[in-house]
CSV table of C-alpha atoms and ligand atoms in Angstrom, one decimal:
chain,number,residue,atom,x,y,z
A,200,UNK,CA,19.0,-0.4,26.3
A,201,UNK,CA,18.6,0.9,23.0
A,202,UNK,CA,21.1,2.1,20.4
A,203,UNK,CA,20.2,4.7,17.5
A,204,UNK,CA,22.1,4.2,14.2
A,205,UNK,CA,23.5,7.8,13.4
A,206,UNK,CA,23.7,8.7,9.8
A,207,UNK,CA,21.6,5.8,9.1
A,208,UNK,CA,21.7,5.1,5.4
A,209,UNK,CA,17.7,4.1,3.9
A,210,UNK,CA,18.5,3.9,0.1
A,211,UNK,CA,18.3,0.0,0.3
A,212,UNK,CA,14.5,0.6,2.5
A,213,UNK,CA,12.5,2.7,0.2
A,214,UNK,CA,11.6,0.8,-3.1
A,215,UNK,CA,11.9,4.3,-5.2
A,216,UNK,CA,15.7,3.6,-4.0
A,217,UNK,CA,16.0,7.2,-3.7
A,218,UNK,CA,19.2,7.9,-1.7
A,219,UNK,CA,18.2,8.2,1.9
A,220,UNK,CA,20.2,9.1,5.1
A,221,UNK,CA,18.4,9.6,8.5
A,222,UNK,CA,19.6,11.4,11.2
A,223,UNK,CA,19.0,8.3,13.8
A,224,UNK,CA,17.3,5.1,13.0
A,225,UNK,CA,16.4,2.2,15.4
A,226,UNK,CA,14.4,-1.2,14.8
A,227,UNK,CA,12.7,-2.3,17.3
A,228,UNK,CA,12.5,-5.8,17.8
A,229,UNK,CA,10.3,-5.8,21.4
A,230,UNK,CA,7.5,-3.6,22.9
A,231,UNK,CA,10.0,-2.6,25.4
A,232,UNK,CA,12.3,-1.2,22.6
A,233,UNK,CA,9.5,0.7,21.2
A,234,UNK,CA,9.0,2.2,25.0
A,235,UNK,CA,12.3,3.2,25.6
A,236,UNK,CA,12.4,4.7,21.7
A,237,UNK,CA,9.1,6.2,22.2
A,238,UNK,CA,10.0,8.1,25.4
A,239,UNK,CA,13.7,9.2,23.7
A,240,UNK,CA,11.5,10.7,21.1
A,241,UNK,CA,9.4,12.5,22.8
A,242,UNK,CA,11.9,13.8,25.8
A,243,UNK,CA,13.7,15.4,22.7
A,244,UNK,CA,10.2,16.4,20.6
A,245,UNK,CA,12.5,14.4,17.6
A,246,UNK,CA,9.9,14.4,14.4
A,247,UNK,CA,9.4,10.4,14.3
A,248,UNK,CA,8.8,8.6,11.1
A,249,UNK,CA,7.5,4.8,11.3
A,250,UNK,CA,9.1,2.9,8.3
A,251,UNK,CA,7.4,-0.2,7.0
A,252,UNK,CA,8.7,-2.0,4.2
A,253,UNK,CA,9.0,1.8,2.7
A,254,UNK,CA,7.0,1.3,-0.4
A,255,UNK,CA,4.6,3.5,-0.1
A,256,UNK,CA,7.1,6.7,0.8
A,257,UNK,CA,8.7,9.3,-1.3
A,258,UNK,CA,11.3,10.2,1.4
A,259,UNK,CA,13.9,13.3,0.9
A,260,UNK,CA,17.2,13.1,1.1
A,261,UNK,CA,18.0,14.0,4.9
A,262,UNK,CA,15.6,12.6,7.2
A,263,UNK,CA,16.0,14.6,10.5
A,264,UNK,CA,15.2,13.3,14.0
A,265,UNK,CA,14.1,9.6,14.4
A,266,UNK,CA,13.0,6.9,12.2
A,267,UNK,CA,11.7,3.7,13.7
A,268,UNK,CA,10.9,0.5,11.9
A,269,UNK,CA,8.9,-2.8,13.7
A,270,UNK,CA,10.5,-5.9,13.5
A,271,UNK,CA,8.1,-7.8,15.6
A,272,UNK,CA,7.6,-11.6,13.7
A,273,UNK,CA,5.6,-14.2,13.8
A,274,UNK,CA,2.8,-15.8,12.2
A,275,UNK,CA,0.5,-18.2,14.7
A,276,UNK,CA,-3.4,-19.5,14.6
A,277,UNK,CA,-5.1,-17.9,17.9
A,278,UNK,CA,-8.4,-19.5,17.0
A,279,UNK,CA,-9.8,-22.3,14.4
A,280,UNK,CA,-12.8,-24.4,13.7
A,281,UNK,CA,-14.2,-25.8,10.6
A,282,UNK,CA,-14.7,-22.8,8.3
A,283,UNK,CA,-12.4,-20.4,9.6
A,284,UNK,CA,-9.3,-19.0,11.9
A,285,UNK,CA,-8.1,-16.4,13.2
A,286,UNK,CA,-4.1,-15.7,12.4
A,287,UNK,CA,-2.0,-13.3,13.9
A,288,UNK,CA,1.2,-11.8,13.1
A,289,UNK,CA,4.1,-9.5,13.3
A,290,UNK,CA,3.5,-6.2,11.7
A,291,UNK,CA,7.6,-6.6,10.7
A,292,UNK,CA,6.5,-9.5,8.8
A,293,UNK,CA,6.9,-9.2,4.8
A,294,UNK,CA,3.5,-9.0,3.4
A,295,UNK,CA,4.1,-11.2,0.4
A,296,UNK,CA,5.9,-13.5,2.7
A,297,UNK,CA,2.7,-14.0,4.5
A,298,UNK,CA,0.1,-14.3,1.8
A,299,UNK,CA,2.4,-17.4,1.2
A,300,UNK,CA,2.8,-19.0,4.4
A,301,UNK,CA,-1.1,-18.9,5.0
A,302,UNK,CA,-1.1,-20.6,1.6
A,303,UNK,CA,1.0,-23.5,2.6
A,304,UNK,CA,-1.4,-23.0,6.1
A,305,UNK,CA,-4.4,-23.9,3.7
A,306,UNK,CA,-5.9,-20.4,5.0
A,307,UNK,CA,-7.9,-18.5,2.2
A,308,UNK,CA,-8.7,-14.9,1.6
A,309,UNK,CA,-5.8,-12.8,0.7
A,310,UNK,CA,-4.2,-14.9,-2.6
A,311,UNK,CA,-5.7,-11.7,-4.6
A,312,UNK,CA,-3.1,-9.8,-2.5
A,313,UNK,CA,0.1,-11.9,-3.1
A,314,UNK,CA,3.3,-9.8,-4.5
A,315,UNK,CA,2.2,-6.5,-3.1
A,316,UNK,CA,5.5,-4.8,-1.9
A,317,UNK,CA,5.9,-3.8,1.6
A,318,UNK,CA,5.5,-4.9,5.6
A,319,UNK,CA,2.0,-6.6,7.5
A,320,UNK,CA,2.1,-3.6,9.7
A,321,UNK,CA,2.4,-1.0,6.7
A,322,UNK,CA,-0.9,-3.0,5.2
A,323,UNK,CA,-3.6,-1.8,6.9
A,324,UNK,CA,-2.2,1.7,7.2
A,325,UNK,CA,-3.8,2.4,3.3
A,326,UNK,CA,-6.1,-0.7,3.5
A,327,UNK,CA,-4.0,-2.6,0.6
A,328,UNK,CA,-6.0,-3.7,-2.3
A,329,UNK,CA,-5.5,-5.5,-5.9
A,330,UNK,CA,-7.6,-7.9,-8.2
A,331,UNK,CA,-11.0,-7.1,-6.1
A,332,UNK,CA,-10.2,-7.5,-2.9
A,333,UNK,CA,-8.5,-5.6,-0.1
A,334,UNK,CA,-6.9,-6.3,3.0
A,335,UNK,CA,-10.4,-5.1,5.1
A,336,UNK,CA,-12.6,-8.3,3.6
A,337,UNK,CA,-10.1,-10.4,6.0
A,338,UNK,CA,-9.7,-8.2,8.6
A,339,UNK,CA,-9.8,-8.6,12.2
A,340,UNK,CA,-8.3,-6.7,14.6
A,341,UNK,CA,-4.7,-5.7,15.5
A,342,UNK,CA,-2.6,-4.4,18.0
A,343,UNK,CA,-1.3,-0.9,17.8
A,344,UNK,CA,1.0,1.2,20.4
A,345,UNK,CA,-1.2,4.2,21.1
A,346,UNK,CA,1.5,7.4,21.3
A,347,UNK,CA,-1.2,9.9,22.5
A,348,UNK,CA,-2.3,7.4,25.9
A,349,UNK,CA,0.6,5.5,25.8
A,350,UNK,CA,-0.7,2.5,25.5
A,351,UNK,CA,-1.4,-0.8,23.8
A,352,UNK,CA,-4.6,-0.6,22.0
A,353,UNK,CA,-6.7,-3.4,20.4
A,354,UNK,CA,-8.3,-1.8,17.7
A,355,UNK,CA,-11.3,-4.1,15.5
A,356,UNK,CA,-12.6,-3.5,12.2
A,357,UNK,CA,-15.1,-0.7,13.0
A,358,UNK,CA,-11.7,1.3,14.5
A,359,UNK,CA,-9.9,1.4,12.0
A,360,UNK,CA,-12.3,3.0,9.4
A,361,UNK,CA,-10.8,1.3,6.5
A,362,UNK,CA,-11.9,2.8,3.0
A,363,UNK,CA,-10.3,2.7,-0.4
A,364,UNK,CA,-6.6,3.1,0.3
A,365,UNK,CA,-7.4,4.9,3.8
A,366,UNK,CA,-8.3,4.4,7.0
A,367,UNK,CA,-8.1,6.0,10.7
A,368,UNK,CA,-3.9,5.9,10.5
A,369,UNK,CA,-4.0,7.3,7.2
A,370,UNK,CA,-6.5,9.9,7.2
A,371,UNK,CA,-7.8,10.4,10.8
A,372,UNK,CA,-5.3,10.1,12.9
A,373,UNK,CA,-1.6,9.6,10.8
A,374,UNK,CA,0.7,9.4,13.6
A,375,UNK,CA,-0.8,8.2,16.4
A,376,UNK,CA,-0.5,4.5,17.0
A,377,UNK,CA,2.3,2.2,16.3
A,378,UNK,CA,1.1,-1.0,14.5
A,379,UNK,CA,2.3,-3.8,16.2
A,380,UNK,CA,0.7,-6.8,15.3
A,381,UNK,CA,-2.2,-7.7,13.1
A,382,UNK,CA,-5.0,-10.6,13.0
A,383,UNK,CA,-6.8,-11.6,9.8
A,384,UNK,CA,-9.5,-14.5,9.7
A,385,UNK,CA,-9.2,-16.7,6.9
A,386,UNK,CA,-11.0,-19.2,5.7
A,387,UNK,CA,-9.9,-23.3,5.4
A,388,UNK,CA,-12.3,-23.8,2.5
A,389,UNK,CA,-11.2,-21.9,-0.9
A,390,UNK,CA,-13.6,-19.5,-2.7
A,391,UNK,CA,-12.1,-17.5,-5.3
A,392,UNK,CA,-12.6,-13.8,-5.9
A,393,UNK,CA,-12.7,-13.7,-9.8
A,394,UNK,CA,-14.6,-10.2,-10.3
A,395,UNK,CA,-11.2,-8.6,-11.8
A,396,UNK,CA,-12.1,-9.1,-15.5
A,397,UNK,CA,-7.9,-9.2,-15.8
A,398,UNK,CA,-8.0,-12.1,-13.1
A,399,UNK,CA,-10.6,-13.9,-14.9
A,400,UNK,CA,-9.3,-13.6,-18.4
A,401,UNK,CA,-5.7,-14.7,-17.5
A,402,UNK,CA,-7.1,-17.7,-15.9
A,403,UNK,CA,-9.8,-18.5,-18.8
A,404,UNK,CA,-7.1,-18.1,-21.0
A,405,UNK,CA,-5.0,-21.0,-19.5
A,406,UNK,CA,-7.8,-23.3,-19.3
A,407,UNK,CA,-8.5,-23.1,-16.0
A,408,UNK,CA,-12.3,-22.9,-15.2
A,409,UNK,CA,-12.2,-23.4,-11.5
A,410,UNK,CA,-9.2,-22.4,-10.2
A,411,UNK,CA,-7.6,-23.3,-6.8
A,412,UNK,CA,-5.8,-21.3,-4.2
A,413,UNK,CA,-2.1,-21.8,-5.6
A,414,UNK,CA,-3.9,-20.9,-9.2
A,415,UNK,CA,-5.0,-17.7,-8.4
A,416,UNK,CA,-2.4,-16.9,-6.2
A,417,UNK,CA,0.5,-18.0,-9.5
A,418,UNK,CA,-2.4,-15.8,-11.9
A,419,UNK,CA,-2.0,-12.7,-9.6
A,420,UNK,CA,1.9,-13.2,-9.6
A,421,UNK,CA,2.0,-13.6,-13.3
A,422,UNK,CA,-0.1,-10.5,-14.0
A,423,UNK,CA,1.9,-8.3,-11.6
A,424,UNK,CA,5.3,-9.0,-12.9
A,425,UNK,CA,3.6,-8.9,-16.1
A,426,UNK,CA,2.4,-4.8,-15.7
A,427,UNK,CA,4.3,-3.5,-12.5
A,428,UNK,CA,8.4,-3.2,-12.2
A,429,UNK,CA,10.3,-5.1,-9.3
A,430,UNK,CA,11.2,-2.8,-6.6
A,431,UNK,CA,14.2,-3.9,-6.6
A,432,UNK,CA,15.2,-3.9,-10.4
A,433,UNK,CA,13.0,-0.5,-11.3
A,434,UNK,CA,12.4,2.1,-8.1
A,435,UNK,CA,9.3,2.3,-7.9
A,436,UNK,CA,6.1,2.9,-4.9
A,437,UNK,CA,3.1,1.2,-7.1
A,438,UNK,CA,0.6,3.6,-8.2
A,439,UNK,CA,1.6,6.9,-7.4
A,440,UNK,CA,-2.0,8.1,-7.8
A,441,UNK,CA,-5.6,6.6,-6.5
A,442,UNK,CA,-8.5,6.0,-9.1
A,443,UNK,CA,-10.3,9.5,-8.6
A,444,UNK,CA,-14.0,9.4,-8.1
A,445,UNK,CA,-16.5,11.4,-9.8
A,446,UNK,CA,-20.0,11.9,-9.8
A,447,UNK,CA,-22.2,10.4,-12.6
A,448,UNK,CA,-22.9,13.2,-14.0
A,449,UNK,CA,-19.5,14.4,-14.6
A,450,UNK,CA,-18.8,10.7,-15.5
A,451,UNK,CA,-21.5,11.2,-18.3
A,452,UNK,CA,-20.0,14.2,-19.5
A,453,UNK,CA,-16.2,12.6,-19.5
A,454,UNK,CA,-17.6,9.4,-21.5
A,455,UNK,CA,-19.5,11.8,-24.3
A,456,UNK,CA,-16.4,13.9,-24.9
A,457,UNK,CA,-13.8,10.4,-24.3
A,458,UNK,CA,-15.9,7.5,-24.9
A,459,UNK,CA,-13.1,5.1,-24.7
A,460,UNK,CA,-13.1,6.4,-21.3
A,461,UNK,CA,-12.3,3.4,-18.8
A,462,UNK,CA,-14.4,3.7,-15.5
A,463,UNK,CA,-15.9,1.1,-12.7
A,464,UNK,CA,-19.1,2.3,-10.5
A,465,UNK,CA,-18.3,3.0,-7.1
A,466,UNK,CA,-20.8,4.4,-4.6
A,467,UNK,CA,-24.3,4.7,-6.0
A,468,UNK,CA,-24.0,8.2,-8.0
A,469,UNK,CA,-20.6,8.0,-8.3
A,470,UNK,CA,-17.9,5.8,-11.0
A,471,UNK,CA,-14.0,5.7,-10.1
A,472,UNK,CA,-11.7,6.5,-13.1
A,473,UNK,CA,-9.0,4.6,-14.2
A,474,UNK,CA,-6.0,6.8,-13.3
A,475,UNK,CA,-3.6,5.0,-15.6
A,476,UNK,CA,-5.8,5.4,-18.8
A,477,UNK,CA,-6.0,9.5,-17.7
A,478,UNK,CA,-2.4,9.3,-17.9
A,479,UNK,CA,-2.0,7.3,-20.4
A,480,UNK,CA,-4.5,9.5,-22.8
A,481,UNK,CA,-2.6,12.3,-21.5
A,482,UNK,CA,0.7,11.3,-23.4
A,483,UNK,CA,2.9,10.6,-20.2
A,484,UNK,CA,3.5,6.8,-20.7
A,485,UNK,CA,7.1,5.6,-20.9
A,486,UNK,CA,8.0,9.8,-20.4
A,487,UNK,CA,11.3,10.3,-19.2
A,488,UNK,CA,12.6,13.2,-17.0
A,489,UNK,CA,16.2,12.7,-16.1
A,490,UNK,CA,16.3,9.9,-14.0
A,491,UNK,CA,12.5,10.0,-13.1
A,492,UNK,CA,9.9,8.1,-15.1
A,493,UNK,CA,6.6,7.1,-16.0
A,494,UNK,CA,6.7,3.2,-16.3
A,495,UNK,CA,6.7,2.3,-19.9
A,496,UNK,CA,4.0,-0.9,-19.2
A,497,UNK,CA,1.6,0.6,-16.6
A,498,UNK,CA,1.5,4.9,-16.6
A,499,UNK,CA,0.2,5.1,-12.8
A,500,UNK,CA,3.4,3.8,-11.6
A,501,UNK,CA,6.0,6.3,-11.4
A,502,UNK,CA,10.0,5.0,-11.3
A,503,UNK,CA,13.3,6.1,-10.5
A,504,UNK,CA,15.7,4.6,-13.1
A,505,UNK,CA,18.6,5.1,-10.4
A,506,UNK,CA,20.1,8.5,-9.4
A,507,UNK,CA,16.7,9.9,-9.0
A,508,UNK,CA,15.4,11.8,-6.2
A,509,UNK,CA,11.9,13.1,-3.8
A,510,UNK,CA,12.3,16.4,-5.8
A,511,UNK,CA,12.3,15.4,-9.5
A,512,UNK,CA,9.8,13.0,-8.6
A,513,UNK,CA,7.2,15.5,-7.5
A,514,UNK,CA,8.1,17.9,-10.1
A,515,UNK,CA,7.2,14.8,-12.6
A,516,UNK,CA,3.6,14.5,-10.3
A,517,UNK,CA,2.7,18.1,-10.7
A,518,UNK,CA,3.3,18.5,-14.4
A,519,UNK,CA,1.0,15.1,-14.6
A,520,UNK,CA,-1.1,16.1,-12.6
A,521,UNK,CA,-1.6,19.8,-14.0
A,522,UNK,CA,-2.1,17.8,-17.5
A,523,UNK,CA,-4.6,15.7,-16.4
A,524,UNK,CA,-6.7,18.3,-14.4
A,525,UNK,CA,-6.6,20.7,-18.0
A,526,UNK,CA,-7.6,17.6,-20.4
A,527,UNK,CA,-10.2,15.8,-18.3
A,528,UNK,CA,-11.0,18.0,-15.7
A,529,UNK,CA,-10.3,15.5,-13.1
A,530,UNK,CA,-7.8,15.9,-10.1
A,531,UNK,CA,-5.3,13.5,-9.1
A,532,UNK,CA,-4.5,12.3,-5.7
A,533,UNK,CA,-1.0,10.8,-5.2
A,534,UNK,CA,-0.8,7.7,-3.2
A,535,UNK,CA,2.4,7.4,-1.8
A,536,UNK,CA,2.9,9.5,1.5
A,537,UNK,CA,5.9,12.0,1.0
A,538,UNK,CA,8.2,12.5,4.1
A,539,UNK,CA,9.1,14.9,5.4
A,540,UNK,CA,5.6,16.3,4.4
B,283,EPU,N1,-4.8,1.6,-18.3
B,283,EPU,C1,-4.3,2.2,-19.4
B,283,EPU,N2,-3.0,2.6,-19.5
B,283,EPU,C2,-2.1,2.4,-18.5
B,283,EPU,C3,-2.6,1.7,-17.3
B,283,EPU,C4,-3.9,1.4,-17.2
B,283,EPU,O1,-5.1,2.4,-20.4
B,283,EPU,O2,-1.0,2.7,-18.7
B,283,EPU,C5,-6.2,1.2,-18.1
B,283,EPU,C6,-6.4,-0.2,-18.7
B,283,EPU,O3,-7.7,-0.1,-19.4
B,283,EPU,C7,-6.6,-1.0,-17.5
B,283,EPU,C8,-7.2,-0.1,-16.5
B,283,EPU,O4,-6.6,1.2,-16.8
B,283,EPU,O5,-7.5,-2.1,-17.8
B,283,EPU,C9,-6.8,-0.5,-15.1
B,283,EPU,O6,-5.5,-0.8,-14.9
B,283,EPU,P1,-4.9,-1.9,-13.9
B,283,EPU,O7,-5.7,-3.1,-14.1
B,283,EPU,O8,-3.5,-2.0,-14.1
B,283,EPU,O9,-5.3,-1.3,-12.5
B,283,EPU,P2,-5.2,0.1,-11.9
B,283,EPU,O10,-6.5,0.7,-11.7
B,283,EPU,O11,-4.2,0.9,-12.7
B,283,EPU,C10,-5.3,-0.7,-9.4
B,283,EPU,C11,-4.6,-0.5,-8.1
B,283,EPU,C12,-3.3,-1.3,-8.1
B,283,EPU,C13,-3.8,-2.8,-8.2
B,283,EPU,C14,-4.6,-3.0,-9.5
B,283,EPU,C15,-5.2,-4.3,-9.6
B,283,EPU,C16,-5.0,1.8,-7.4
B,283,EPU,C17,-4.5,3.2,-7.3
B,283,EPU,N3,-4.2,0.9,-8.0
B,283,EPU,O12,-4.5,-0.2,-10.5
B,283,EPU,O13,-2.7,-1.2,-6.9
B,283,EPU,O14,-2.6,-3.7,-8.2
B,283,EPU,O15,-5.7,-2.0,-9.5
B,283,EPU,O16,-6.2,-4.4,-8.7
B,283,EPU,O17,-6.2,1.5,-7.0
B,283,EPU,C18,-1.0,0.1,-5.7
B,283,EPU,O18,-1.9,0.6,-5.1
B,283,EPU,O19,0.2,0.4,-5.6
B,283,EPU,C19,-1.3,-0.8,-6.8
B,283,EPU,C20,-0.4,-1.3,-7.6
């Protein structure tokens, strides 16, 4: 048996804290639960949204037919030896929450990832990323309910065609599968991942010259709260744009005419942008409109100073993006996904 919550209020699950209300909303706590939803949904062709932790969503005020959150839990070791295991857990599992436990685990890989904002199931959806790393380097397989066979599907590495902030549920096939449960391998002997100049320099600057796990892990805390607002102090959904890619050429042309330009080479022939610099260049950090911002410490992060909502938001987008397509020439993708689309 499953029960719908009618009238469901979501201000409290969507980090922008925009006020929410969704027509029916249901957590689902076993795959049988996600059946029964599943079938409920499509007997009454409901438009279904999938909520994670909800910080990567500009929602709109009225949410009609059915939202569905995964509250399956756990975290267990399937398979370990020497150098590595394999962990799986619950996609309704806090992400930050995890990157700690496998910490006190003595498992190593994703301490670059630690205070990112949002649900293990919601991670691999735009492949997660920060500090030079992103959630695909660990990656192993997971478990996804598959709405178009109706079935469980184990999906591996390959699958899920992760790229920079996409992959197959994302891009190729947004909709489709239900992620259920995800498996990482770590590894029981600590290497950092230092190539973030910001990682490096914060750590240099303490003194420490070969940091451990818990180091890195504290640095990549420190330098978060340092630059992004907390959720739940400051609505916010991280950067509200991706790094935009260019070809070299353009890239040479940008750097004559802006040679404080701040770039990173990507593909061979190509160089990502800083979005944030674009903005900030553009004159848009620490703007206010109403009750919609652009964060006065980091302009690629986009906040809701309370009473804000989807539509002031994405008026605030445009303008910054129409301002940053006139001076630089260079078009801005957002990040977040905006529902209803
Ligand atoms: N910059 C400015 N002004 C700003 C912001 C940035 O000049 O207001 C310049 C600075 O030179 C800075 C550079 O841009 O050194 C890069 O900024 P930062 O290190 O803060 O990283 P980012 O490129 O803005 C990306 C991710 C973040 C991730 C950090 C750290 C994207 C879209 N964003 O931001 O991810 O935490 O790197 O790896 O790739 C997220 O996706 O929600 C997110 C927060």
């Amino acid at each position: 048996m499953i029960v719908w919550q009618k009238e469901a209020d979501l201000t409290r699950q969507n980090s922008l804290g925009f006020s929410v209300c969704a027509e029916r909303y249901l957590k689902v706590e076993d795959l049988e639960q996600l059946r029964l939803a599943l079938d409920e949904v499509k007997a009454n062709n409901w438009p279904l949204l999938i909520l994670g932790g909800g910080s990567n969503l500009v929602l709109a005020d009225y949410l009609p037919g059915a939202v569905i959150s995964v509250g399956c839990q756990g975290v267990r070791v399937l398979a370990d030896d020497e150098d590595q295991a394999i962990v799986e857990v619950g996609a309704g599992e806090n992400w930050h929450g995890f990157v700690g436990k496998l910490l006190e685990m003595g498992l190593h890989g994703l301490e670059n990832l630690a205070l990112i904002p949002g649900s293990v199931g919601a991670a691999p959806v735009q492949n997660i990323g920060a500090y030079g790393v992103e959630l695909a380097d660990c990656f192993h397989s997971l478990t996804a309910y598959d709405r178009e066979q109706d079935e469980l599907v184990q999906l591996n590495a390959e699958d899920c065609r992760f790229g920079y902030r996409d992959s197959l549920f994302k891009s190729v096939a947004p909709g489709r599968y239900i992620i259920w449960q995800v498996r990482f391998s770590l590894r029981t002997v600590f290497q950092p991942r230092l190539e973030y100049k910001a990682l490096a320099n914060h750590l240099k600057a303490e003194g420490i010259g070969q940091p451990g796990a818990q180091q890195v892990y504290q640095a990549v805390c420190e330098i978060r709260n340092s630059k992004l607002p907390v959720p739940t102090l400051i609505g916010n959904a991280g950067s509200f744009f991706e790094n935009p890619v260019v070809t070299a050429e353009q890239h040479e042309q940008l750097k004559l005419q802006f040679p404080e330009l701040v770039s990173y080479p990507d593909q061979p022939g190509f160089y990502k942008l800083a979005a944030g610099w674009l903005i900030d260049q553009a004159g848009w950090k620490g703007h206010n409109a109403g009750a919609v911002g652009v964060y006065e410490k980091q302009a690629l992060v986009l906040v809701n100073h309370g009473g804000g909502d989807a539509q002031q938001l994405l008026q605030l987008a445009g303008q910054i993006r129409d301002s940053v397509q006139k001076k630089f020439a260079v078009s801005l993708k957002m990040e977040p996904r905006v529902y209803p689309g």
